[in-house]
Structures are given as structure tokens and as C-alpha cells.
CSV table of C-alpha atoms and ligand atoms in Angstrom, one decimal:
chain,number,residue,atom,x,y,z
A,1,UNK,CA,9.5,2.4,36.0
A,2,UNK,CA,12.4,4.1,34.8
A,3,UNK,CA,14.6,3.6,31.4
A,4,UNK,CA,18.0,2.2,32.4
A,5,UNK,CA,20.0,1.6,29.7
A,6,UNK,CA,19.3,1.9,25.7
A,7,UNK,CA,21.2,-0.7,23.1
A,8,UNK,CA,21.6,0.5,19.5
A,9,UNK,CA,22.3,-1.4,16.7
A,10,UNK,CA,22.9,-0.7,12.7
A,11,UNK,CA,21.9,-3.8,11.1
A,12,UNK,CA,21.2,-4.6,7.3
A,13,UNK,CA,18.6,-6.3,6.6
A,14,UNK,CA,19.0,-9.0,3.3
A,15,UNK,CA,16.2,-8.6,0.9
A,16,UNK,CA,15.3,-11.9,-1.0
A,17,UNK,CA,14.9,-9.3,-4.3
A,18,UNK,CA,15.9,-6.3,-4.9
A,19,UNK,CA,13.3,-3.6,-4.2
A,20,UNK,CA,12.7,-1.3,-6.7
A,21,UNK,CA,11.0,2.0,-6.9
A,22,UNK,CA,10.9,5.6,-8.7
A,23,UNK,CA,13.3,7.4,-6.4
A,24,UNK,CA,15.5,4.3,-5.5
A,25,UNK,CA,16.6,0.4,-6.0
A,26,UNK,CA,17.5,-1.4,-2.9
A,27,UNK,CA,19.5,-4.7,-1.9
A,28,UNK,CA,19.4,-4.4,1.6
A,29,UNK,CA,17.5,-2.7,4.0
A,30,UNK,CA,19.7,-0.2,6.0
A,31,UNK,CA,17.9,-0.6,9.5
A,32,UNK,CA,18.0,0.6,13.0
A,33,UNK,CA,17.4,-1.3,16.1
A,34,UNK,CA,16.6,0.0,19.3
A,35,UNK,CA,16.9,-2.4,22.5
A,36,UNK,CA,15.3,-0.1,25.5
A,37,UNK,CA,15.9,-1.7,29.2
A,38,UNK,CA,14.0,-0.2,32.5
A,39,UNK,CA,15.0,-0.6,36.0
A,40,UNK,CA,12.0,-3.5,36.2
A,41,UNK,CA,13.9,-6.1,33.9
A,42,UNK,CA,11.5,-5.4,31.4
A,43,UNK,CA,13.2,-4.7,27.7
A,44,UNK,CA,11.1,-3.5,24.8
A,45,UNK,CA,12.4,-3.1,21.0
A,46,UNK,CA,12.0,-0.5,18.6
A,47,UNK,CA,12.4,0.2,14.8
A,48,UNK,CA,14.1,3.1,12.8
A,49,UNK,CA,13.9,2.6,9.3
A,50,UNK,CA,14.9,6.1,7.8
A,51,UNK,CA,14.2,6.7,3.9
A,52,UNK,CA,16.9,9.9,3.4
A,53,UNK,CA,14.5,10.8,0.4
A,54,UNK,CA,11.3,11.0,2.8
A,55,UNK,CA,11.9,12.1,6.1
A,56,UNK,CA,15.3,13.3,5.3
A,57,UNK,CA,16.9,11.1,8.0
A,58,UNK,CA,19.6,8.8,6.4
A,59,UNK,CA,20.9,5.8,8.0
A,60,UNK,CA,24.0,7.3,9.7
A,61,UNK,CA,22.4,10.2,10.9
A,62,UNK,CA,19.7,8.2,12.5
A,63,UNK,CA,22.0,6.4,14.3
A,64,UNK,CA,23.8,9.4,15.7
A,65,UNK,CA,20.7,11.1,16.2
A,66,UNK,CA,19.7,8.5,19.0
A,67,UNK,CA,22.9,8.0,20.2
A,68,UNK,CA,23.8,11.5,20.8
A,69,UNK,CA,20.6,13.1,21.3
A,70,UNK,CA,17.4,11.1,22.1
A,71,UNK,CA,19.2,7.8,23.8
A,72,UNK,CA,20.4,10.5,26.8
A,73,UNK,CA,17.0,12.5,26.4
A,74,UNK,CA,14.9,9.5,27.6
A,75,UNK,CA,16.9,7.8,29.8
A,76,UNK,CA,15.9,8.2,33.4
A,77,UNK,CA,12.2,8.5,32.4
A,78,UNK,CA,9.1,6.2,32.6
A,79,UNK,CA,8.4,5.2,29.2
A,80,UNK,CA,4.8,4.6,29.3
A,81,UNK,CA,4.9,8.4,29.5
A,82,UNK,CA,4.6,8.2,25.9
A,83,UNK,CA,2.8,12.4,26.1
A,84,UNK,CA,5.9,13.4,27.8
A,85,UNK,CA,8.6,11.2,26.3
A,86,UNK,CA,7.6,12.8,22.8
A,87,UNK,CA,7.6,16.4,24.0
A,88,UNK,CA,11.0,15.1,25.4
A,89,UNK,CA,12.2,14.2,22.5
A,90,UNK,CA,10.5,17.1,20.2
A,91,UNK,CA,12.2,19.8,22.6
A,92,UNK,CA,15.5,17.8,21.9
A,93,UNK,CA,15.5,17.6,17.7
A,94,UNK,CA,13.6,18.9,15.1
A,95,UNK,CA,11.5,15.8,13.2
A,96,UNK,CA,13.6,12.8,12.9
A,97,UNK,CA,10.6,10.8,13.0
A,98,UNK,CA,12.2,7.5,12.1
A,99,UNK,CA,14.6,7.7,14.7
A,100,UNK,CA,11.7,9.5,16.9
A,101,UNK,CA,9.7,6.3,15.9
A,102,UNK,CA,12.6,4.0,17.3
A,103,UNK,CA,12.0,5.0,21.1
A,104,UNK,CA,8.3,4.9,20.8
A,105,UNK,CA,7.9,1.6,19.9
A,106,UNK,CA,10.2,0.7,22.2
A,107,UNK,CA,8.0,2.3,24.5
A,108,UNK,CA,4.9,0.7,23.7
A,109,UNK,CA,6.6,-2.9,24.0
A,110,UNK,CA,7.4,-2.0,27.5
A,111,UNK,CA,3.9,-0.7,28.2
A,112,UNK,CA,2.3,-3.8,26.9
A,113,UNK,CA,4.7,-6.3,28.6
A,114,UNK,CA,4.4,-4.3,31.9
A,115,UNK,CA,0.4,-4.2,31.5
A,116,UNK,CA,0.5,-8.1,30.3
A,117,UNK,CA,-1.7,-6.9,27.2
A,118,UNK,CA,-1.2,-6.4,23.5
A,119,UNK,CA,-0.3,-3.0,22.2
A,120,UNK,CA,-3.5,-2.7,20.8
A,121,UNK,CA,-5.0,-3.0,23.8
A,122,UNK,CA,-3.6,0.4,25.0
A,123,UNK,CA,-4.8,2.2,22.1
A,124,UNK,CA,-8.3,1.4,21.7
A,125,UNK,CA,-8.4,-2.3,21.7
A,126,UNK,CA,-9.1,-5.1,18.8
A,127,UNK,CA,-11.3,-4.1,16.5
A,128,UNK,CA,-9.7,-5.8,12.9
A,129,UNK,CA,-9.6,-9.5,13.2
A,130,UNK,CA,-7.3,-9.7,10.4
A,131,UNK,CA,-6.1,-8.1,7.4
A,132,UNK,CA,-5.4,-9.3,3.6
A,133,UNK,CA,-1.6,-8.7,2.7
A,134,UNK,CA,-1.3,-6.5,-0.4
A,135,UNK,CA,1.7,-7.5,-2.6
A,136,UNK,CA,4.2,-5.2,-3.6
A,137,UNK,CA,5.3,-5.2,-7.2
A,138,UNK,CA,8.3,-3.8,-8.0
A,139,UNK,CA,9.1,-1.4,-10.9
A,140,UNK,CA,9.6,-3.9,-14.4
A,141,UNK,CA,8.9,-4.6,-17.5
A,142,UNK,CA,5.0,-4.9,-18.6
A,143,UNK,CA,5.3,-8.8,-18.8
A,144,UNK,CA,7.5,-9.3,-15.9
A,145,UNK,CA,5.0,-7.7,-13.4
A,146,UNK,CA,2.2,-9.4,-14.7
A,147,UNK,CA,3.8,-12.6,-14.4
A,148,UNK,CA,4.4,-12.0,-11.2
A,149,UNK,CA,1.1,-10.6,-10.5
A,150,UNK,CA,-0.5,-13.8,-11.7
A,151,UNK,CA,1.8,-15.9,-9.9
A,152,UNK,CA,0.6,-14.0,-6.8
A,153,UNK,CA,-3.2,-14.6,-7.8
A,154,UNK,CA,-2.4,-18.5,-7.8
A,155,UNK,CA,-0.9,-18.2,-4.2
A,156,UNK,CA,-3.8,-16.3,-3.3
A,157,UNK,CA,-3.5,-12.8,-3.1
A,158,UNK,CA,-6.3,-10.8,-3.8
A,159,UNK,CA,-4.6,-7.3,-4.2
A,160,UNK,CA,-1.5,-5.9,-5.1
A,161,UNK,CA,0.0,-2.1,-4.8
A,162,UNK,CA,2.2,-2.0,-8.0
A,163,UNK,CA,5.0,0.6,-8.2
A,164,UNK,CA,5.4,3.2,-11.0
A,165,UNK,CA,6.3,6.7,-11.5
A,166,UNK,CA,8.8,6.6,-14.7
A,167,UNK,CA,7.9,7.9,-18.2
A,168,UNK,CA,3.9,7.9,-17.7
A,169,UNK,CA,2.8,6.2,-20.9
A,170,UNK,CA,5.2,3.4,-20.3
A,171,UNK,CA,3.6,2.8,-16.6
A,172,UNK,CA,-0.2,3.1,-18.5
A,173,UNK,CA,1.3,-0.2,-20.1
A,174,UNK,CA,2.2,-1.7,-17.0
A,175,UNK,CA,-0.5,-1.6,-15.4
A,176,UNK,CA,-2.8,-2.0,-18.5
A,177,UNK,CA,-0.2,-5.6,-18.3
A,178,UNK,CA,-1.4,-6.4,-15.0
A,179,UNK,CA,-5.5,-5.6,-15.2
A,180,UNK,CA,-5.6,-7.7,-18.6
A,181,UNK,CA,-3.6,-10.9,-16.3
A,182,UNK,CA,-5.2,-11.0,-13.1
A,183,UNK,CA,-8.9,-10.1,-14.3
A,184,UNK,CA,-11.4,-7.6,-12.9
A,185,UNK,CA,-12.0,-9.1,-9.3
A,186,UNK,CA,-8.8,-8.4,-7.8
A,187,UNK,CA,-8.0,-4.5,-6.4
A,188,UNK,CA,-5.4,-3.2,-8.0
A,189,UNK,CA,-3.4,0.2,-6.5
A,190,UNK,CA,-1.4,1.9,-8.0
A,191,UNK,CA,2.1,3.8,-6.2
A,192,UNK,CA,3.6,6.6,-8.3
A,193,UNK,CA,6.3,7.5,-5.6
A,194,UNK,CA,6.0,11.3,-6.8
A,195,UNK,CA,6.9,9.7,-10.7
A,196,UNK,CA,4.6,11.8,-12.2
A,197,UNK,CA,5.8,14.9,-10.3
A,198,UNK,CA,2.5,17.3,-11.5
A,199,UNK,CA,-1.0,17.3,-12.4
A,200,UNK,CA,-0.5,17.6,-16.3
A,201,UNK,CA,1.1,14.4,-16.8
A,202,UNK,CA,-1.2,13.0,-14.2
A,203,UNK,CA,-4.4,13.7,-15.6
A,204,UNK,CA,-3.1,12.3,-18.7
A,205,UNK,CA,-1.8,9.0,-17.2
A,206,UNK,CA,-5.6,8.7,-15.9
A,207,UNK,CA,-7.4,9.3,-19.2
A,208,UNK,CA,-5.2,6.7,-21.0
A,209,UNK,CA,-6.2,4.3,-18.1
A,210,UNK,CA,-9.7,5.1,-18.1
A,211,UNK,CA,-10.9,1.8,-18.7
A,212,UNK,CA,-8.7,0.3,-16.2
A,213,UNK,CA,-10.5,-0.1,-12.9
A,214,UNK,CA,-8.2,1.4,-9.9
A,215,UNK,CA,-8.3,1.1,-6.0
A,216,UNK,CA,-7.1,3.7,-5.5
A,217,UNK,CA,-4.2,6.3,-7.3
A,218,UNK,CA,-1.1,6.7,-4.9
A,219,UNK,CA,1.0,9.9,-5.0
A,220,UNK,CA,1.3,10.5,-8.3
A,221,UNK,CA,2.9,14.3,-7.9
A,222,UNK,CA,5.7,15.7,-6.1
A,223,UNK,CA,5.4,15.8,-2.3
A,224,UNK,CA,5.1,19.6,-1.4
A,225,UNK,CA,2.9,20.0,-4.1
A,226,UNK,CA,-0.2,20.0,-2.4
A,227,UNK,CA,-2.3,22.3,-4.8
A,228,UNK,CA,-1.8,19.9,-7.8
A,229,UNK,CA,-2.8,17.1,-5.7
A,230,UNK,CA,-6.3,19.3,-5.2
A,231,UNK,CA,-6.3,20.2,-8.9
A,232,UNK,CA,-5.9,16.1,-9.9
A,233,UNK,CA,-9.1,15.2,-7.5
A,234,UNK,CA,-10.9,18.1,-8.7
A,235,UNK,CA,-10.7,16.5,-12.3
A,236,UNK,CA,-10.8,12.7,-11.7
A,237,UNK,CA,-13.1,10.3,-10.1
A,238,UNK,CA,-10.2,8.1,-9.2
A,239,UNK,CA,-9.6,7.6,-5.6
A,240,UNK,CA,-6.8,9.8,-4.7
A,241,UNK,CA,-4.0,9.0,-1.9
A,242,UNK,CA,-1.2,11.0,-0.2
A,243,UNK,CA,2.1,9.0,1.0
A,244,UNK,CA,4.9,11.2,0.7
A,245,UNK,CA,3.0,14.4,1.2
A,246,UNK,CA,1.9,13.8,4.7
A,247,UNK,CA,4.4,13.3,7.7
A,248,UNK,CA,2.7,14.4,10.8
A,249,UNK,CA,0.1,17.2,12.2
A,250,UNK,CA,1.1,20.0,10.2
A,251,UNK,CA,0.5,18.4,6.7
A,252,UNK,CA,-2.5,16.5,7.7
A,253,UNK,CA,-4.3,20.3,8.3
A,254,UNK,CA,-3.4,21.3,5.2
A,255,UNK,CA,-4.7,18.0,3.1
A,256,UNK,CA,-7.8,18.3,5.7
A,257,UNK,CA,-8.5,21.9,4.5
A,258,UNK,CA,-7.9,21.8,1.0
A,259,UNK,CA,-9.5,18.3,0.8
A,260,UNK,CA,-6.7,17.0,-1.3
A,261,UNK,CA,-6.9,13.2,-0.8
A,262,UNK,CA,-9.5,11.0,-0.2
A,263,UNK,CA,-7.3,8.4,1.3
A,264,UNK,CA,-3.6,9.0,3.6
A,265,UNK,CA,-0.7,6.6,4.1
A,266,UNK,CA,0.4,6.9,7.6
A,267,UNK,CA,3.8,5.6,8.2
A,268,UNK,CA,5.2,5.3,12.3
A,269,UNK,CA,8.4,6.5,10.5
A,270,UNK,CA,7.2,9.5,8.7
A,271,UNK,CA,5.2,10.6,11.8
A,272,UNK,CA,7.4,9.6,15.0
A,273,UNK,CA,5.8,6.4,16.0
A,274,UNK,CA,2.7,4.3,17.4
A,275,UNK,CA,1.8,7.5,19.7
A,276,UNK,CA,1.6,10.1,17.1
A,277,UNK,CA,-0.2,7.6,14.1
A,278,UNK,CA,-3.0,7.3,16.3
A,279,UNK,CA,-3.0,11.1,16.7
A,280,UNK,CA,-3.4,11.4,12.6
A,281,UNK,CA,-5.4,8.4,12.7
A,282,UNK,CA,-8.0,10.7,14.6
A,283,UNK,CA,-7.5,13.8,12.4
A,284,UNK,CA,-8.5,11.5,9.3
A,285,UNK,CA,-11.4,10.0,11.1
A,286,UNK,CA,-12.8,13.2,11.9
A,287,UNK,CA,-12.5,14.8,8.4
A,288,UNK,CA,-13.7,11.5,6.9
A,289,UNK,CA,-10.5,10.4,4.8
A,290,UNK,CA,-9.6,6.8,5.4
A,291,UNK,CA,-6.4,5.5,6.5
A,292,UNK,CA,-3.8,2.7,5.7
A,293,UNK,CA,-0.6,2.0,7.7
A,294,UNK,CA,2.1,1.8,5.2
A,295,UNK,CA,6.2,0.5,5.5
A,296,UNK,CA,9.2,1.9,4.9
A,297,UNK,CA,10.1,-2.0,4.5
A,298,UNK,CA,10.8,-2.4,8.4
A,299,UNK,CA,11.5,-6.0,10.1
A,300,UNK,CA,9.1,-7.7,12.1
A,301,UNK,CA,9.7,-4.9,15.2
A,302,UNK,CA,8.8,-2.0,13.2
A,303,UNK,CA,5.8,-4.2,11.1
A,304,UNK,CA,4.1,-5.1,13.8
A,305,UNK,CA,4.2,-1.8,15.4
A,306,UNK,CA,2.2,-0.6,12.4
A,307,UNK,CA,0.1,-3.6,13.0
A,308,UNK,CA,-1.1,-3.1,16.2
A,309,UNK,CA,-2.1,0.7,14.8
A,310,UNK,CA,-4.0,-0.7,12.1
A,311,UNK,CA,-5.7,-3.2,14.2
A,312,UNK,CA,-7.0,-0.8,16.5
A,313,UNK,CA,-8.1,1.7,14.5
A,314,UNK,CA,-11.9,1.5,12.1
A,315,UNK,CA,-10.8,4.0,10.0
A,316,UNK,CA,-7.6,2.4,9.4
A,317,UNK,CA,-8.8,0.3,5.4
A,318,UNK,CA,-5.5,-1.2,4.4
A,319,UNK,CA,-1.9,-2.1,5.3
A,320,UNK,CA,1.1,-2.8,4.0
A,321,UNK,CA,3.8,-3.9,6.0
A,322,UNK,CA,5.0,-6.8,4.3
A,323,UNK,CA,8.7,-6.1,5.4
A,324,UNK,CA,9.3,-9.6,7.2
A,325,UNK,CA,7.9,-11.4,3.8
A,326,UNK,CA,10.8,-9.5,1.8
A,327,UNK,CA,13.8,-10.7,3.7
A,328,UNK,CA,15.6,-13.8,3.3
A,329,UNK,CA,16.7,-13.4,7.5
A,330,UNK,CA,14.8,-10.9,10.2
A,331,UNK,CA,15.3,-10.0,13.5
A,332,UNK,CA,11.7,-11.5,14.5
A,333,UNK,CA,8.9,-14.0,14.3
A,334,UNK,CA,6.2,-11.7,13.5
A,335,UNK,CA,3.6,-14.7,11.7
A,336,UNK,CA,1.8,-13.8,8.9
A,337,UNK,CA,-1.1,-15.9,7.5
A,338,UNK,CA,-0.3,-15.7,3.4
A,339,UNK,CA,-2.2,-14.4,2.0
A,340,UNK,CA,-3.8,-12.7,6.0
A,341,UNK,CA,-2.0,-11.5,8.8
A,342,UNK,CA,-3.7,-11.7,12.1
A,343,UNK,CA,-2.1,-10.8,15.3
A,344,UNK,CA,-1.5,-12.7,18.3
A,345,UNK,CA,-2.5,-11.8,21.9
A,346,UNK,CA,1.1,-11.7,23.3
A,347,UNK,CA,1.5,-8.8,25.4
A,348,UNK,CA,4.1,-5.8,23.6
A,349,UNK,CA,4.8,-6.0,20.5
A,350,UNK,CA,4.2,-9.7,20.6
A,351,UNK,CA,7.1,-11.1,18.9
A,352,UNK,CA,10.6,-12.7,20.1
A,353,UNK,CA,13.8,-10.7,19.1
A,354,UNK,CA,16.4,-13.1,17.8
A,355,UNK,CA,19.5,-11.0,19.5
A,356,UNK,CA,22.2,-13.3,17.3
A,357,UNK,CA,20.6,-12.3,14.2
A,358,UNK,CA,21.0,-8.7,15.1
A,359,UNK,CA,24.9,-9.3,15.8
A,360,UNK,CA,24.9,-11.0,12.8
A,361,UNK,CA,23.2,-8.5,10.4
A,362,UNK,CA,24.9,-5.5,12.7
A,363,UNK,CA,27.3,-3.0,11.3
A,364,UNK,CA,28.2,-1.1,14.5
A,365,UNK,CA,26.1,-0.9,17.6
A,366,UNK,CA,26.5,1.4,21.2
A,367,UNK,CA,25.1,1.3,24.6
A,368,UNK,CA,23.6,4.4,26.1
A,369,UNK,CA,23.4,4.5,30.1
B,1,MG,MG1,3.7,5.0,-1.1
């Protein structure tokens, strides 16, 4: 089977609220949608969802990226090649995992569809019947997110990931807000988005929240600053988790060596896709640091990519791809069991792309053959 032709697409995706986080506040989700078609008449989708302050990839320059450079670079080849197509693609740019991540998932559609079998079945099979669905607060006032918090409780949630990372006393009251509404039984984790930048104000955001039971703590301190990740876990008993500090292979070494988190975020669009997550996925497993599959916020394409990762995968604890529940239209169907999500058995990707949505939602688009 050969790649024939690749459709891209800029779309927008409308968010029902505005998202809200330390480094940014969004009312749309800039998106990029991948259509790949093979000489077989099988077509696969894929997802790039580039966060300029993450990956460094912005929405333009993802585009370009795959229309210039990767589009040409794969076409021509058999995409359930997925060893070669990233060496492909790595000899062609430098990172650009999001718009790396784009083809792969593509990829991996086509694989499953040709194979008549679930993505996860070509990466080590079921092994997660379902998973709870964490729900994202946004950054607000104290009262406001535990309103919403309690609101979430009565709908069933059983977890939440609430975002900080502002002036650290004034998130201690935040979440301080949301432990005294929702009660001790339900996990609460906490995202500082790199709010809290180093290990001083850290360690004093944990001793004022002390007596606040924590999942887990979430990136509290700049990105490259792996050394005052290791000083806050030498000092704490809280679990500690790296999002923004890990993209791919190389970090994953380092946070392997120094033992500086007791828990990762993979994300396809930090690392370059399905292909290279599992890769990590392995790395953590081996040095005994659990996993979760995180969002950049994607539609259903790029959400259930992540799916099918986590479903696969033991040491994968957690997701959060909660994308699709976000916006007010999506590209998709991917079907989420509030407050659950178990996948179907739909070979790819196992969703239908609504291609009039995409027009709709779609800024400029390009055919590469
Ligand atoms: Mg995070």
C-alpha cells in the first residue's frame, strides 16, 4: 500500500467555554487536520494540535510544515511503515512533533482499517476496559471552581485536574476551595502549567497545603528546569509529575536518571505521535514511573489516538483527553460514557469524520499529491 494523496486542513475548533490556563486563555482551538489517502481506497485521519508555548510549533507553522515538508516526505510510501515513516520524517525537520504526530495517526487509522482491527490491537492489544474522565477546571476564582467542582460531583465525576500556576498563596486558596466542597473521597490533581516556575515557591505552596490530600502535584516549575524538579521530590512526599518537561527520548533519560518525577504526562503532540508514546510508554515502565496520556485539547481524531495508547498500555494510570466534551461542534463521534470512556472495536481510529464540519470550521486547506 502506498500513500497517494494527503488533504490538509486548518480548522478552529469552538470551545463551549473559554479555556483557561497559566501561560494562556483560549476561545477556540486552533487545529490541524490531516486527511491521508493510499492507492487501496483506504483514508485515515490524523490530528495536529500545536501549543506554540510547548512544542514551539504554532498554528501556521504547522501547517506549512506538512504542507511543505512532511506531506511530500511521505507520499509514495506504505504507511504502516510507521519505523521508517518517522526516520522519514525526522531526517526531513527537526521535532515538530504536533505536526509529526498528524501523519502518524493518520498512519495508524490506515493500519487498523487495512488490518480490520482497532489501533489498539496493533500496539499490544486491550488491556483497560475503560477509563474515568478527569474534569478539567479552569483557572477562577476560589468559589467559582468549587462550584463547578461540586456541580461535577453531582454529575458524577469522581476526579478533577484543576489548573493553577498564578501568585502561589492565592492558588493554596483554590484548591483549599475545592478539597473543603467535594469532600475527601474524590482525587483531586493539581496542574501548575510551570506557575510556580522554581522549587522555593513550590515547597512553600506544599507546606501551606499540607493538610490538603493531593493525587498527584503537576508541573509546578519551569520546564527546563529539571534539577528543581529533583530538589521538590527530594523534600516532599507529594506525588510529583512532569508535563511540560518531557517531550520525547531525550528528556525521558534525563527524568529516568535523576529520578525527577514519579509520574509523566505523555502527550502524541509533544512526542510525534501513537508510534513514539508507546516508545516512552516503555522507557517509564522500565524505570517504574507511571504514565497518563494527556491533551493538548484535540478533537475526537487526535483524542482517541491518545485513547487507544492508554488503553493498550498497564502502565498507562490516567487520561485526559476530554477535548470532544469541550467543544460545542467536532469533527467526530468519538462516544464517551460521562463520567467513563470506553472504546469501541471499530477498526482505525474508530470514529466517523464528519468532512462538512471540517469545511465548515476550516480556515484554509491544500492537497498534497
Ligand atoms: Mg499539564
Amino acid at each position: 500500500m502506498k500513500i497517494t494523496e494527503i488533504e490538509i486542513f486548518a480548522i478552529n475548533l469552538p470551545l463551549i467555554e473559554p479555556f483557561i490556563i497559566s501561560y494562556d486563555t483560549y476561545d477556540t482551538m486552533p487545529s490541524i487536520i490531516v486527511k491521508v489517502s493510499t492507492d487501496e481506497g483506504i483514508v485515515g485521519y490524523g490530528e495536529a494540535v500545536p501549543d506554540e508555548h510547548v512544542t514551539g510549533e504554532t498554528w501556521e507553522s504547522t501547517y506549512r510544515v506538512l504542507k511543505h515538508q512532511l506531506a511530500p516526505t511521505v507520499l509514495g510510501q506504505d504507511p504502516l511503515s510507521f519505523e521508517k515513516i518517522h526516520e522519514l520524517m525526522d531526517k526531513t525537520v527537526y521535532q515538530v512533533p504536533a505536526a509529526k504526530a498528524a501523519i502518524d495517526i493518520a498512519c495508524f487509522d490506515i493500519a487498523g482499517k487495512k488490518l480490520h482491527v482497532p489501533v489498539y490491537q496493533l500496539i499490544g492489544g486491550r488491556y483497560h476496559e475503560k477509563f474515568p474522565i478527569t474534569h478539567v477546571l479552569s483557572i477562577g476564582s476560589p468559589d467559582k471552581m468549587a462550584n463547578e467542582a461540586a456541580e461535577r460531583v453531582a454529575m458524577g465525576y469522581r476526579s478533577f485536574k484543576m489548573k493553577v500556576g498564578t501568585e502561589v498563596m492565592k492558588d493554596v486558596e483554590r484548591i483549599q476551595a475545592v478539597r473543603e466542597k467535594v469532600g475527601d473521597d474524590i482525587d483531586i490533581r493539581v496542574d501548575v502549567n510551570q506557575g510556580w516556575h522554581n522549587a522555593a515557591t513550590t515547597l512553600k505552596g506544599l507546606r501551606a497545603l499540607r493538610n490538603v490530600n493531593l493525587d498527584w502535584l503537576e508541573q509546578p516549575v519551569d520546564a527546563d528546569d529539571l534539577d528543581a524538579m529533583v530538589e521538590v521530590k527530594s523534600k516532599t512526599d507529594v506525588t510529583l509529575m512532569i508535563d511540560e518537561g518531557l517531550h520525547g527520548a531525550k528528556e525521558m533519560r534525563e527524568i529516568i536518571a535523576k529520578r525527577a518525577a514519579d509520574k509523566v504526562n505523555i502527550k502524541l503532540m509533544k512526542c510525534g505521535g501513537i508510534y513514539p508514546a508507546m516508545k516512552l510508554a516503555n522507557m517509564a515502565e522500565m524505570a517504574g514511573i507511571e504514565c497518563q496520556v494527556g491533551s493538548m485539547v484535540e478533537s475526537s481524531i487526535g483524542s482517541a489516538a491518545g485513547f487507544h495508547v492508554a488503553f493498550s498500555k498497564k502502565i498507562m494510570k490516567s487520561v485526559e483527553l476530554t477535548g470532544p466534551l469541550k467543544f460545542s461542534k467536532d469533527v467526530g463521534n468519538l462516544h464517551y460514557d460521562v463520567p467513563f470512556i470506553c472504546l469501541n472495536e471499530r477498526p482505525g481510529l474508530g470514529i466517523d469524520v464528519d468532512e462538512n464540519v471540517i469545511q465548515e470550521l476550516c480556515h484554509k486547506s491544500c492537497i498534497v499529491r
